[in-house]
PDB file as gemmi writes it, atoms N, CA and C in Angstrom:
CRYST1    1.000    1.000    1.000  90.00  90.00  90.00 P 1                      
ATOM      1  N   MET A   1      52.521 -11.979  44.361  1.00  0.00           N  
ATOM      2  CA  MET A   1      53.537 -11.638  42.994  1.00  0.00           C  
ATOM      3  C   MET A   1      51.700 -11.034  42.678  1.00  0.00           C  
ATOM      4  N   SER A   2      51.788 -10.216  41.780  1.00  0.00           N  
ATOM      5  CA  SER A   2      50.951  -9.728  40.454  1.00  0.00           C  
ATOM      6  C   SER A   2      50.929 -10.294  38.991  1.00  0.00           C  
ATOM      7  N   ASP A   3      49.502 -10.660  38.777  1.00  0.00           N  
ATOM      8  CA  ASP A   3      49.505 -10.835  37.007  1.00  0.00           C  
ATOM      9  C   ASP A   3      50.816 -11.017  36.033  1.00  0.00           C  
ATOM     10  N   SER A   4      51.225  -9.101  36.505  1.00  0.00           N  
ATOM     11  CA  SER A   4      52.188  -8.455  36.327  1.00  0.00           C  
ATOM     12  C   SER A   4      53.496  -8.590  36.212  1.00  0.00           C  
ATOM     13  N   GLU A   5      53.656  -8.587  37.920  1.00  0.00           N  
ATOM     14  CA  GLU A   5      55.178  -9.108  38.094  1.00  0.00           C  
ATOM     15  C   GLU A   5      54.920 -10.179  37.959  1.00  0.00           C  
ATOM     16  N   ASP A   6      54.865 -11.517  37.795  1.00  0.00           N  
ATOM     17  CA  ASP A   6      54.947 -12.532  37.213  1.00  0.00           C  
ATOM     18  C   ASP A   6      54.741 -12.374  35.323  1.00  0.00           C  
ATOM     19  N   VAL A   7      54.432 -11.843  35.310  1.00  0.00           N  
ATOM     20  CA  VAL A   7      54.357 -11.689  33.833  1.00  0.00           C  
ATOM     21  C   VAL A   7      55.890 -11.686  33.362  1.00  0.00           C  
ATOM     22  N   LEU A   8      56.875 -10.767  33.928  1.00  0.00           N  
ATOM     23  CA  LEU A   8      58.089  -9.551  34.340  1.00  0.00           C  
ATOM     24  C   LEU A   8      59.355 -10.861  34.177  1.00  0.00           C  
ATOM     25  N   ALA A   9      57.918 -11.294  35.633  1.00  0.00           N  
ATOM     26  CA  ALA A   9      59.432 -12.177  35.865  1.00  0.00           C  
ATOM     27  C   ALA A   9      59.339 -13.040  35.411  1.00  0.00           C  
ATOM     28  N   THR A  10      59.074 -13.919  34.451  1.00  0.00           N  
ATOM     29  CA  THR A  10      58.776 -15.218  33.653  1.00  0.00           C  
ATOM     30  C   THR A  10      59.432 -14.446  32.361  1.00  0.00           C  
ATOM     31  N   ALA A  11      58.550 -13.397  32.350  1.00  0.00           N  
ATOM     32  CA  ALA A  11      60.478 -12.817  30.454  1.00  0.00           C  
ATOM     33  C   ALA A  11      61.955 -12.791  31.030  1.00  0.00           C  
ATOM     34  N   ALA A  12      61.858 -11.609  32.227  1.00  0.00           N  
ATOM     35  CA  ALA A  12      63.508 -12.630  33.303  1.00  0.00           C  
ATOM     36  C   ALA A  12      63.914 -13.215  32.240  1.00  0.00           C  
ATOM     37  N   ASN A  13      63.207 -14.709  33.138  1.00  0.00           N  
ATOM     38  CA  ASN A  13      63.843 -16.067  33.838  1.00  0.00           C  
ATOM     39  C   ASN A  13      64.329 -16.508  32.009  1.00  0.00           C  
ATOM     40  N   TRP A  14      62.976 -15.973  30.888  1.00  0.00           N  
ATOM     41  CA  TRP A  14      63.768 -16.831  29.077  1.00  0.00           C  
ATOM     42  C   TRP A  14      64.638 -15.634  29.005  1.00  0.00           C  
ATOM     43  N   ARG A  15      64.783 -14.373  29.705  1.00  0.00           N  
ATOM     44  CA  ARG A  15      65.930 -13.841  29.083  1.00  0.00           C  
ATOM     45  C   ARG A  15      67.231 -14.319  29.318  1.00  0.00           C  
ATOM     46  N   ALA A  16      67.419 -14.768  30.893  1.00  0.00           N  
ATOM     47  CA  ALA A  16      68.172 -15.369  31.429  1.00  0.00           C  
ATOM     48  C   ALA A  16      68.736 -16.619  30.685  1.00  0.00           C  
ATOM     49  N   ALA A  17      67.641 -17.280  30.129  1.00  0.00           N  
ATOM     50  CA  ALA A  17      68.265 -18.600  29.589  1.00  0.00           C  
ATOM     51  C   ALA A  17      68.126 -19.134  27.982  1.00  0.00           C  
ATOM     52  N   GLY A  18      68.579 -17.174  27.735  1.00  0.00           N  
ATOM     53  CA  GLY A  18      68.936 -17.124  26.549  1.00  0.00           C  
ATOM     54  C   GLY A  18      68.305 -16.732  25.058  1.00  0.00           C  
ATOM     55  N   GLU A  19      67.387 -16.919  25.996  1.00  0.00           N  
ATOM     56  CA  GLU A  19      65.669 -16.105  24.655  1.00  0.00           C  
ATOM     57  C   GLU A  19      66.217 -14.984  24.556  1.00  0.00           C  
ATOM     58  N   THR A  20      65.673 -14.920  23.403  1.00  0.00           N  
ATOM     59  CA  THR A  20      65.450 -13.505  23.006  1.00  0.00           C  
ATOM     60  C   THR A  20      63.360 -13.061  23.294  1.00  0.00           C  
ATOM     61  N   VAL A  21      63.293 -12.255  23.540  1.00  0.00           N  
ATOM     62  CA  VAL A  21      61.930 -11.663  24.714  1.00  0.00           C  
ATOM     63  C   VAL A  21      61.890 -10.351  23.787  1.00  0.00           C  
ATOM     64  N   ALA A  22      60.005 -10.049  24.008  1.00  0.00           N  
ATOM     65  CA  ALA A  22      59.337  -8.720  23.313  1.00  0.00           C  
ATOM     66  C   ALA A  22      58.564  -8.648  24.431  1.00  0.00           C  
ATOM     67  N   LEU A  23      58.100  -7.474  24.880  1.00  0.00           N  
ATOM     68  CA  LEU A  23      56.760  -7.572  25.602  1.00  0.00           C  
ATOM     69  C   LEU A  23      56.129  -5.814  25.559  1.00  0.00           C  
ATOM     70  N   ALA A  24      54.672  -6.544  25.482  1.00  0.00           N  
ATOM     71  CA  ALA A  24      53.890  -5.744  25.080  1.00  0.00           C  
ATOM     72  C   ALA A  24      53.499  -5.357  26.401  1.00  0.00           C  
ATOM     73  N   THR A  25      52.515  -4.275  26.087  1.00  0.00           N  
ATOM     74  CA  THR A  25      51.674  -3.583  27.530  1.00  0.00           C  
ATOM     75  C   THR A  25      50.600  -2.629  27.373  1.00  0.00           C  
ATOM     76  N   VAL A  26      49.277  -2.882  27.482  1.00  0.00           N  
ATOM     77  CA  VAL A  26      48.510  -2.397  27.052  1.00  0.00           C  
ATOM     78  C   VAL A  26      48.466  -0.598  27.913  1.00  0.00           C  
ATOM     79  N   VAL A  27      48.930   0.509  27.128  1.00  0.00           N  
ATOM     80  CA  VAL A  27      48.862   1.668  27.791  1.00  0.00           C  
ATOM     81  C   VAL A  27      47.839   2.343  27.603  1.00  0.00           C  
ATOM     82  N   GLU A  28      46.567   2.165  26.893  1.00  0.00           N  
ATOM     83  CA  GLU A  28      45.381   3.325  26.801  1.00  0.00           C  
ATOM     84  C   GLU A  28      44.394   2.343  26.010  1.00  0.00           C  
ATOM     85  N   THR A  29      43.092   1.791  27.330  1.00  0.00           N  
ATOM     86  CA  THR A  29      42.165   1.605  26.947  1.00  0.00           C  
ATOM     87  C   THR A  29      40.835   2.262  26.265  1.00  0.00           C  
ATOM     88  N   TRP A  30      39.869   2.421  25.538  1.00  0.00           N  
ATOM     89  CA  TRP A  30      38.894   3.325  25.543  1.00  0.00           C  
ATOM     90  C   TRP A  30      37.802   2.523  25.695  1.00  0.00           C  
ATOM     91  N   GLY A  31      35.964   2.607  26.126  1.00  0.00           N  
ATOM     92  CA  GLY A  31      35.049   1.943  26.395  1.00  0.00           C  
ATOM     93  C   GLY A  31      35.583   0.651  26.580  1.00  0.00           C  
ATOM     94  N   SER A  32      34.957  -0.581  26.521  1.00  0.00           N  
ATOM     95  CA  SER A  32      35.327  -1.711  26.393  1.00  0.00           C  
ATOM     96  C   SER A  32      36.075  -2.919  26.152  1.00  0.00           C  
ATOM     97  N   SER A  33      37.605  -3.074  27.418  1.00  0.00           N  
ATOM     98  CA  SER A  33      38.869  -3.653  26.445  1.00  0.00           C  
ATOM     99  C   SER A  33      38.108  -4.405  27.906  1.00  0.00           C  
ATOM    100  N   PRO A  34      38.638  -6.209  27.446  1.00  0.00           N  
ATOM    101  CA  PRO A  34      38.806  -7.287  28.401  1.00  0.00           C  
ATOM    102  C   PRO A  34      40.369  -7.509  29.090  1.00  0.00           C  
ATOM    103  N   ARG A  35      41.061  -6.626  29.282  1.00  0.00           N  
ATOM    104  CA  ARG A  35      41.618  -6.212  29.373  1.00  0.00           C  
ATOM    105  C   ARG A  35      43.067  -4.571  29.995  1.00  0.00           C  
ATOM    106  N   PRO A  36      42.770  -4.553  31.470  1.00  0.00           N  
ATOM    107  CA  PRO A  36      43.011  -3.269  31.507  1.00  0.00           C  
ATOM    108  C   PRO A  36      44.347  -2.271  31.221  1.00  0.00           C  
ATOM    109  N   ALA A  37      44.673  -0.962  31.114  1.00  0.00           N  
ATOM    110  CA  ALA A  37      45.471  -0.418  30.800  1.00  0.00           C  
ATOM    111  C   ALA A  37      46.758  -1.181  32.323  1.00  0.00           C  
ATOM    112  N   GLY A  38      48.321  -1.597  31.517  1.00  0.00           N  
ATOM    113  CA  GLY A  38      49.016  -1.883  32.697  1.00  0.00           C  
ATOM    114  C   GLY A  38      49.704  -3.774  32.259  1.00  0.00           C  
ATOM    115  N   SER A  39      48.131  -3.894  31.948  1.00  0.00           N  
ATOM    116  CA  SER A  39      48.331  -5.561  31.659  1.00  0.00           C  
ATOM    117  C   SER A  39      49.460  -5.775  30.692  1.00  0.00           C  
ATOM    118  N   ARG A  40      50.487  -7.536  30.284  1.00  0.00           N  
ATOM    119  CA  ARG A  40      51.417  -7.635  29.201  1.00  0.00           C  
ATOM    120  C   ARG A  40      51.210  -9.217  29.295  1.00  0.00           C  
ATOM    121  N   LEU A  41      51.664  -8.855  28.312  1.00  0.00           N  
ATOM    122  CA  LEU A  41      52.262 -10.572  27.197  1.00  0.00           C  
ATOM    123  C   LEU A  41      53.120 -10.781  27.249  1.00  0.00           C  
ATOM    124  N   ALA A  42      54.267 -11.193  27.630  1.00  0.00           N  
ATOM    125  CA  ALA A  42      55.738 -11.862  26.880  1.00  0.00           C  
ATOM    126  C   ALA A  42      55.865 -12.710  26.074  1.00  0.00           C  
ATOM    127  N   VAL A  43      56.572 -11.984  25.332  1.00  0.00           N  
ATOM    128  CA  VAL A  43      57.112 -13.395  23.445  1.00  0.00           C  
ATOM    129  C   VAL A  43      57.736 -13.255  23.614  1.00  0.00           C  
ATOM    130  N   SER A  44      58.288 -14.828  23.269  1.00  0.00           N  
ATOM    131  CA  SER A  44      59.584 -15.379  24.048  1.00  0.00           C  
ATOM    132  C   SER A  44      60.372 -15.535  21.378  1.00  0.00           C  
ATOM    133  N   ALA A  45      61.211 -15.365  21.122  1.00  0.00           N  
ATOM    134  CA  ALA A  45      61.472 -16.135  19.663  1.00  0.00           C  
ATOM    135  C   ALA A  45      60.874 -17.481  19.637  1.00  0.00           C  
ATOM    136  N   SER A  46      61.659 -18.244  20.664  1.00  0.00           N  
ATOM    137  CA  SER A  46      60.255 -19.372  20.479  1.00  0.00           C  
ATOM    138  C   SER A  46      59.119 -20.237  20.452  1.00  0.00           C  
ATOM    139  N   GLY A  47      58.409 -18.972  20.662  1.00  0.00           N  
ATOM    140  CA  GLY A  47      57.243 -18.794  20.672  1.00  0.00           C  
ATOM    141  C   GLY A  47      56.051 -19.145  21.890  1.00  0.00           C  
ATOM    142  N   LYS A  48      56.983 -19.084  22.797  1.00  0.00           N  
ATOM    143  CA  LYS A  48      55.638 -18.943  24.132  1.00  0.00           C  
ATOM    144  C   LYS A  48      55.592 -17.112  24.513  1.00  0.00           C  
ATOM    145  N   LEU A  49      54.483 -17.851  25.233  1.00  0.00           N  
ATOM    146  CA  LEU A  49      53.793 -16.461  25.524  1.00  0.00           C  
ATOM    147  C   LEU A  49      53.476 -16.785  27.363  1.00  0.00           C  
ATOM    148  N   ALA A  50      53.522 -15.959  27.594  1.00  0.00           N  
ATOM    149  CA  ALA A  50      53.265 -15.555  29.036  1.00  0.00           C  
ATOM    150  C   ALA A  50      52.224 -14.381  29.558  1.00  0.00           C  
ATOM    151  N   GLY A  51      51.287 -14.066  29.766  1.00  0.00           N  
ATOM    152  CA  GLY A  51      50.424 -12.878  30.050  1.00  0.00           C  
ATOM    153  C   GLY A  51      48.916 -12.847  29.085  1.00  0.00           C  
ATOM    154  N   SER A  52      48.469 -11.913  29.422  1.00  0.00           N  
ATOM    155  CA  SER A  52      47.636 -11.202  28.559  1.00  0.00           C  
ATOM    156  C   SER A  52      47.048  -9.713  27.908  1.00  0.00           C  
ATOM    157  N   VAL A  53      47.628  -9.464  26.489  1.00  0.00           N  
ATOM    158  CA  VAL A  53      46.932  -8.512  26.424  1.00  0.00           C  
ATOM    159  C   VAL A  53      45.072  -7.922  26.035  1.00  0.00           C  
ATOM    160  N   SER A  54      44.750  -9.216  25.235  1.00  0.00           N  
ATOM    161  CA  SER A  54      43.029  -8.738  25.651  1.00  0.00           C  
ATOM    162  C   SER A  54      42.433 -10.361  25.057  1.00  0.00           C  
ATOM    163  N   GLY A  55      43.312 -11.246  24.333  1.00  0.00           N  
ATOM    164  CA  GLY A  55      42.524 -12.393  24.169  1.00  0.00           C  
ATOM    165  C   GLY A  55      42.127 -11.563  22.322  1.00  0.00           C  
ATOM    166  N   GLY A  56      41.186 -13.392  22.089  1.00  0.00           N  
ATOM    167  CA  GLY A  56      40.958 -13.413  21.068  1.00  0.00           C  
ATOM    168  C   GLY A  56      42.586 -13.240  20.018  1.00  0.00           C  
ATOM    169  N   CYS A  57      41.433 -12.443  19.322  1.00  0.00           N  
ATOM    170  CA  CYS A  57      42.226 -12.055  17.806  1.00  0.00           C  
ATOM    171  C   CYS A  57      43.534 -11.344  17.868  1.00  0.00           C  
ATOM    172  N   ILE A  58      43.379 -10.526  18.525  1.00  0.00           N  
ATOM    173  CA  ILE A  58      44.102  -9.319  18.904  1.00  0.00           C  
ATOM    174  C   ILE A  58      45.643  -9.807  19.718  1.00  0.00           C  
ATOM    175  N   GLU A  59      45.018 -10.822  20.666  1.00  0.00           N  
ATOM    176  CA  GLU A  59      46.688 -11.611  21.481  1.00  0.00           C  
ATOM    177  C   GLU A  59      47.162 -12.401  20.073  1.00  0.00           C  
ATOM    178  N   GLY A  60      46.653 -12.605  18.447  1.00  0.00           N  
ATOM    179  CA  GLY A  60      47.847 -13.341  17.515  1.00  0.00           C  
ATOM    180  C   GLY A  60      48.234 -12.420  17.612  1.00  0.00           C  
ATOM    181  N   ALA A  61      47.979 -11.116  16.889  1.00  0.00           N  
ATOM    182  CA  ALA A  61      48.535  -9.686  16.598  1.00  0.00           C  
ATOM    183  C   ALA A  61      49.695  -9.205  17.370  1.00  0.00           C  
ATOM    184  N   VAL A  62      49.298  -9.285  18.410  1.00  0.00           N  
ATOM    185  CA  VAL A  62      50.046  -8.529  19.000  1.00  0.00           C  
ATOM    186  C   VAL A  62      51.776  -9.675  19.093  1.00  0.00           C  
ATOM    187  N   ALA A  63      51.541 -10.522  19.497  1.00  0.00           N  
ATOM    188  CA  ALA A  63      52.491 -11.218  19.781  1.00  0.00           C  
ATOM    189  C   ALA A  63      52.631 -11.818  17.680  1.00  0.00           C  
ATOM    190  N   ASP A  64      52.365 -11.427  16.663  1.00  0.00           N  
ATOM    191  CA  ASP A  64      53.267 -11.545  15.699  1.00  0.00           C  
ATOM    192  C   ASP A  64      53.834  -9.894  15.309  1.00  0.00           C  
ATOM    193  N   ALA A  65      52.803  -8.848  16.246  1.00  0.00           N  
ATOM    194  CA  ALA A  65      53.729  -7.511  15.648  1.00  0.00           C  
ATOM    195  C   ALA A  65      55.389  -7.817  16.927  1.00  0.00           C  
ATOM    196  N   ALA A  66      55.317  -9.329  17.760  1.00  0.00           N  
ATOM    197  CA  ALA A  66      55.965  -9.297  19.041  1.00  0.00           C  
ATOM    198  C   ALA A  66      57.598  -9.816  17.912  1.00  0.00           C  
ATOM    199  N   LYS A  67      56.602 -10.266  17.535  1.00  0.00           N  
ATOM    200  CA  LYS A  67      58.025 -11.266  16.660  1.00  0.00           C  
ATOM    201  C   LYS A  67      59.105 -10.353  15.690  1.00  0.00           C  
ATOM    202  N   GLN A  68      58.647  -9.430  15.284  1.00  0.00           N  
ATOM    203  CA  GLN A  68      58.705  -8.020  14.404  1.00  0.00           C  
ATOM    204  C   GLN A  68      59.522  -7.768  14.939  1.00  0.00           C  
ATOM    205  N   THR A  69      59.245  -6.742  16.008  1.00  0.00           N  
ATOM    206  CA  THR A  69      60.200  -6.010  16.988  1.00  0.00           C  
ATOM    207  C   THR A  69      60.953  -6.859  17.330  1.00  0.00           C  
ATOM    208  N   MET A  70      61.368  -8.322  18.059  1.00  0.00           N  
ATOM    209  CA  MET A  70      62.353  -8.841  18.075  1.00  0.00           C  
ATOM    210  C   MET A  70      63.258  -8.889  17.128  1.00  0.00           C  
ATOM    211  N   ALA A  71      63.078  -8.798  16.218  1.00  0.00           N  
ATOM    212  CA  ALA A  71      63.516  -9.434  14.962  1.00  0.00           C  
ATOM    213  C   ALA A  71      64.494  -7.756  14.558  1.00  0.00           C  
ATOM    214  N   SER A  72      63.599  -6.876  15.030  1.00  0.00           N  
ATOM    215  CA  SER A  72      63.776  -5.482  13.838  1.00  0.00           C  
ATOM    216  C   SER A  72      64.741  -4.387  15.329  1.00  0.00           C  
ATOM    217  N   GLY A  73      64.653  -5.118  16.261  1.00  0.00           N  
ATOM    218  CA  GLY A  73      64.803  -4.155  17.361  1.00  0.00           C  
ATOM    219  C   GLY A  73      63.692  -3.262  17.496  1.00  0.00           C  
ATOM    220  N   THR A  74      63.457  -2.550  16.444  1.00  0.00           N  
ATOM    221  CA  THR A  74      62.047  -1.048  16.910  1.00  0.00           C  
ATOM    222  C   THR A  74      60.771  -1.190  17.606  1.00  0.00           C  
ATOM    223  N   PRO A  75      60.845  -0.482  18.362  1.00  0.00           N  
ATOM    224  CA  PRO A  75      59.306  -0.470  18.776  1.00  0.00           C  
ATOM    225  C   PRO A  75      58.389  -0.412  18.407  1.00  0.00           C  
ATOM    226  N   GLN A  76      57.071  -0.665  18.668  1.00  0.00           N  
ATOM    227  CA  GLN A  76      55.810  -0.279  17.955  1.00  0.00           C  
ATOM    228  C   GLN A  76      54.605  -0.189  19.131  1.00  0.00           C  
ATOM    229  N   LEU A  77      53.753   0.948  18.186  1.00  0.00           N  
ATOM    230  CA  LEU A  77      52.657   1.354  19.529  1.00  0.00           C  
ATOM    231  C   LEU A  77      51.797   1.125  18.480  1.00  0.00           C  
ATOM    232  N   LEU A  78      50.892  -0.475  18.914  1.00  0.00           N  
ATOM    233  CA  LEU A  78      49.570  -0.536  18.084  1.00  0.00           C  
ATOM    234  C   LEU A  78      48.095   0.052  18.525  1.00  0.00           C  
ATOM    235  N   ASP A  79      47.441   0.403  17.614  1.00  0.00           N  
ATOM    236  CA  ASP A  79      45.965   0.246  17.995  1.00  0.00           C  
ATOM    237  C   ASP A  79      45.407  -0.098  17.974  1.00  0.00           C  
ATOM    238  N   PHE A  80      44.026  -1.015  18.375  1.00  0.00           N  
ATOM    239  CA  PHE A  80      43.006  -1.338  17.486  1.00  0.00           C  
ATOM    240  C   PHE A  80      42.119  -0.420  18.325  1.00  0.00           C  
ATOM    241  N   GLY A  81      40.853  -0.633  17.479  1.00  0.00           N  
ATOM    242  CA  GLY A  81      39.613  -0.073  17.327  1.00  0.00           C  
ATOM    243  C   GLY A  81      38.798  -1.219  17.310  1.00  0.00           C  
ATOM    244  N   ILE A  82      37.581  -0.817  17.176  1.00  0.00           N  
ATOM    245  CA  ILE A  82      36.815  -1.394  15.732  1.00  0.00           C  
ATOM    246  C   ILE A  82      35.452  -1.557  16.640  1.00  0.00           C  
ATOM    247  N   SER A  83      34.546  -1.420  15.837  1.00  0.00           N  
ATOM    248  CA  SER A  83      32.524  -1.251  15.630  1.00  0.00           C  
ATOM    249  C   SER A  83      32.400  -1.972  16.678  1.00  0.00           C  
ATOM    250  N   ASP A  84      30.999  -1.764  17.355  1.00  0.00           N  
ATOM    251  CA  ASP A  84      30.176  -2.574  17.744  1.00  0.00           C  
ATOM    252  C   ASP A  84      29.946  -3.908  16.516  1.00  0.00           C  
ATOM    253  N   GLU A  85      29.570  -3.506  16.071  1.00  0.00           N  
ATOM    254  CA  GLU A  85      29.494  -5.221  15.326  1.00  0.00           C  
ATOM    255  C   GLU A  85      30.046  -6.038  14.358  1.00  0.00           C  
ATOM    256  N   ARG A  86      31.426  -5.579  14.397  1.00  0.00           N  
ATOM    257  CA  ARG A  86      32.994  -6.172  14.499  1.00  0.00           C  
ATOM    258  C   ARG A  86      33.085  -6.988  15.286  1.00  0.00           C  
ATOM    259  N   ALA A  87      32.719  -6.261  16.586  1.00  0.00           N  
ATOM    260  CA  ALA A  87      33.526  -6.526  17.264  1.00  0.00           C  
ATOM    261  C   ALA A  87      34.611  -8.630  17.810  1.00  0.00           C  
ATOM    262  N   TRP A  88      32.547  -8.475  18.247  1.00  0.00           N  
ATOM    263  CA  TRP A  88      32.973 -10.839  17.945  1.00  0.00           C  
ATOM    264  C   TRP A  88      33.852 -10.708  17.686  1.00  0.00           C  
ATOM    265  N   GLU A  89      33.685 -11.038  16.504  1.00  0.00           N  
ATOM    266  CA  GLU A  89      34.776 -11.161  15.187  1.00  0.00           C  
ATOM    267  C   GLU A  89      36.232 -11.300  15.668  1.00  0.00           C  
ATOM    268  N   VAL A  90      36.662  -9.786  16.440  1.00  0.00           N  
ATOM    269  CA  VAL A  90      38.127 -10.570  16.564  1.00  0.00           C  
ATOM    270  C   VAL A  90      38.225  -9.788  17.440  1.00  0.00           C  
ATOM    271  N   GLY A  91      37.811 -10.053  18.538  1.00  0.00           N  
ATOM    272  CA  GLY A  91      38.071 -10.740  20.561  1.00  0.00           C  
ATOM    273  C   GLY A  91      37.582  -9.717  20.880  1.00  0.00           C  
ATOM    274  N   LEU A  92      37.121  -7.958  20.538  1.00  0.00           N  
ATOM    275  CA  LEU A  92      36.645  -7.294  21.756  1.00  0.00           C  
ATOM    276  C   LEU A  92      35.745  -7.642  21.502  1.00  0.00           C  
ATOM    277  N   ALA A  93      35.021  -7.757  22.918  1.00  0.00           N  
ATOM    278  CA  ALA A  93      33.479  -8.120  23.427  1.00  0.00           C  
ATOM    279  C   ALA A  93      32.865  -6.826  23.663  1.00  0.00           C  
ATOM    280  N   CYS A  94      33.368  -5.733  23.322  1.00  0.00           N  
ATOM    281  CA  CYS A  94      31.877  -4.637  23.051  1.00  0.00           C  
ATOM    282  C   CYS A  94      32.233  -3.323  22.523  1.00  0.00           C  
ATOM    283  N   GLY A  95      32.832  -3.777  21.144  1.00  0.00           N  
ATOM    284  CA  GLY A  95      33.669  -2.422  20.351  1.00  0.00           C  
ATOM    285  C   GLY A  95      34.923  -1.458  21.401  1.00  0.00           C  
ATOM    286  N   GLY A  96      35.348  -2.142  22.200  1.00  0.00           N  
ATOM    287  CA  GLY A  96      36.702  -0.820  22.996  1.00  0.00           C  
ATOM    288  C   GLY A  96      37.351  -0.966  22.272  1.00  0.00           C  
ATOM    289  N   LYS A  97      38.317   0.119  22.509  1.00  0.00           N  
ATOM    290  CA  LYS A  97      39.383   0.708  21.824  1.00  0.00           C  
ATOM    291  C   LYS A  97      41.038  -0.052  23.152  1.00  0.00           C  
ATOM    292  N   LEU A  98      42.365   0.181  22.345  1.00  0.00           N  
ATOM    293  CA  LEU A  98      43.389  -0.051  23.651  1.00  0.00           C  
ATOM    294  C   LEU A  98      44.532  -0.135  21.806  1.00  0.00           C  
ATOM    295  N   LYS A  99      45.682   0.432  23.078  1.00  0.00           N  
ATOM    296  CA  LYS A  99      47.002   0.595  22.494  1.00  0.00           C  
ATOM    297  C   LYS A  99      47.471   0.009  23.108  1.00  0.00           C  
ATOM    298  N   VAL A 100      49.065  -0.648  22.433  1.00  0.00           N  
ATOM    299  CA  VAL A 100      49.648  -1.752  23.054  1.00  0.00           C  
ATOM    300  C   VAL A 100      50.722  -1.347  22.541  1.00  0.00           C  
ATOM    301  N   PHE A 101      51.379  -1.111  23.466  1.00  0.00           N  
ATOM    302  CA  PHE A 101      53.501  -0.886  23.331  1.00  0.00           C  
ATOM    303  C   PHE A 101      53.936  -2.148  23.222  1.00  0.00           C  
ATOM    304  N   VAL A 102      54.546  -2.292  22.213  1.00  0.00           N  
ATOM    305  CA  VAL A 102      55.645  -3.532  22.043  1.00  0.00           C  
ATOM    306  C   VAL A 102      56.850  -3.278  21.830  1.00  0.00           C  
ATOM    307  N   GLU A 103      58.174  -3.540  22.748  1.00  0.00           N  
ATOM    308  CA  GLU A 103      59.753  -3.668  22.801  1.00  0.00           C  
ATOM    309  C   GLU A 103      59.846  -4.880  23.186  1.00  0.00           C  
ATOM    310  N   LYS A 104      60.889  -4.737  22.570  1.00  0.00           N  
ATOM    311  CA  LYS A 104      62.459  -5.887  22.351  1.00  0.00           C  
ATOM    312  C   LYS A 104      62.823  -5.798  23.911  1.00  0.00           C  
ATOM    313  N   LEU A 105      63.101  -6.948  24.760  1.00  0.00           N  
ATOM    314  CA  LEU A 105      63.844  -6.376  26.297  1.00  0.00           C  
ATOM    315  C   LEU A 105      65.296  -6.392  25.874  1.00  0.00           C  
ATOM    316  N   ALA A 106      65.973  -6.711  25.978  1.00  0.00           N  
ATOM    317  CA  ALA A 106      67.263  -5.986  26.037  1.00  0.00           C  
ATOM    318  C   ALA A 106      68.499  -6.908  27.278  1.00  0.00           C  
TER     319      ALA A 106                                                      
END                                                                             
């Protein structure tokens, strides 16, 4: 089973157990990005995480956005881009850019 399938299976198990779950997926990268397009992070309303979309501060920002999406039901497209000099501060090692789509699982 691939990492992506494992994240989806974990999210499905959480949903089956009655949890509210959001799924974040890297849909686009440019330059250096820690995780490729297609990488996923599942977030439960109780605070469980499975998978990864980046690491560093970006992961926390995506988890916060996932909580908002779970509450509102409205999907979000997050756009993270950073200059090389600030890249290490926020978790993007070489100034890469990425877009992450966040959706609530039904």
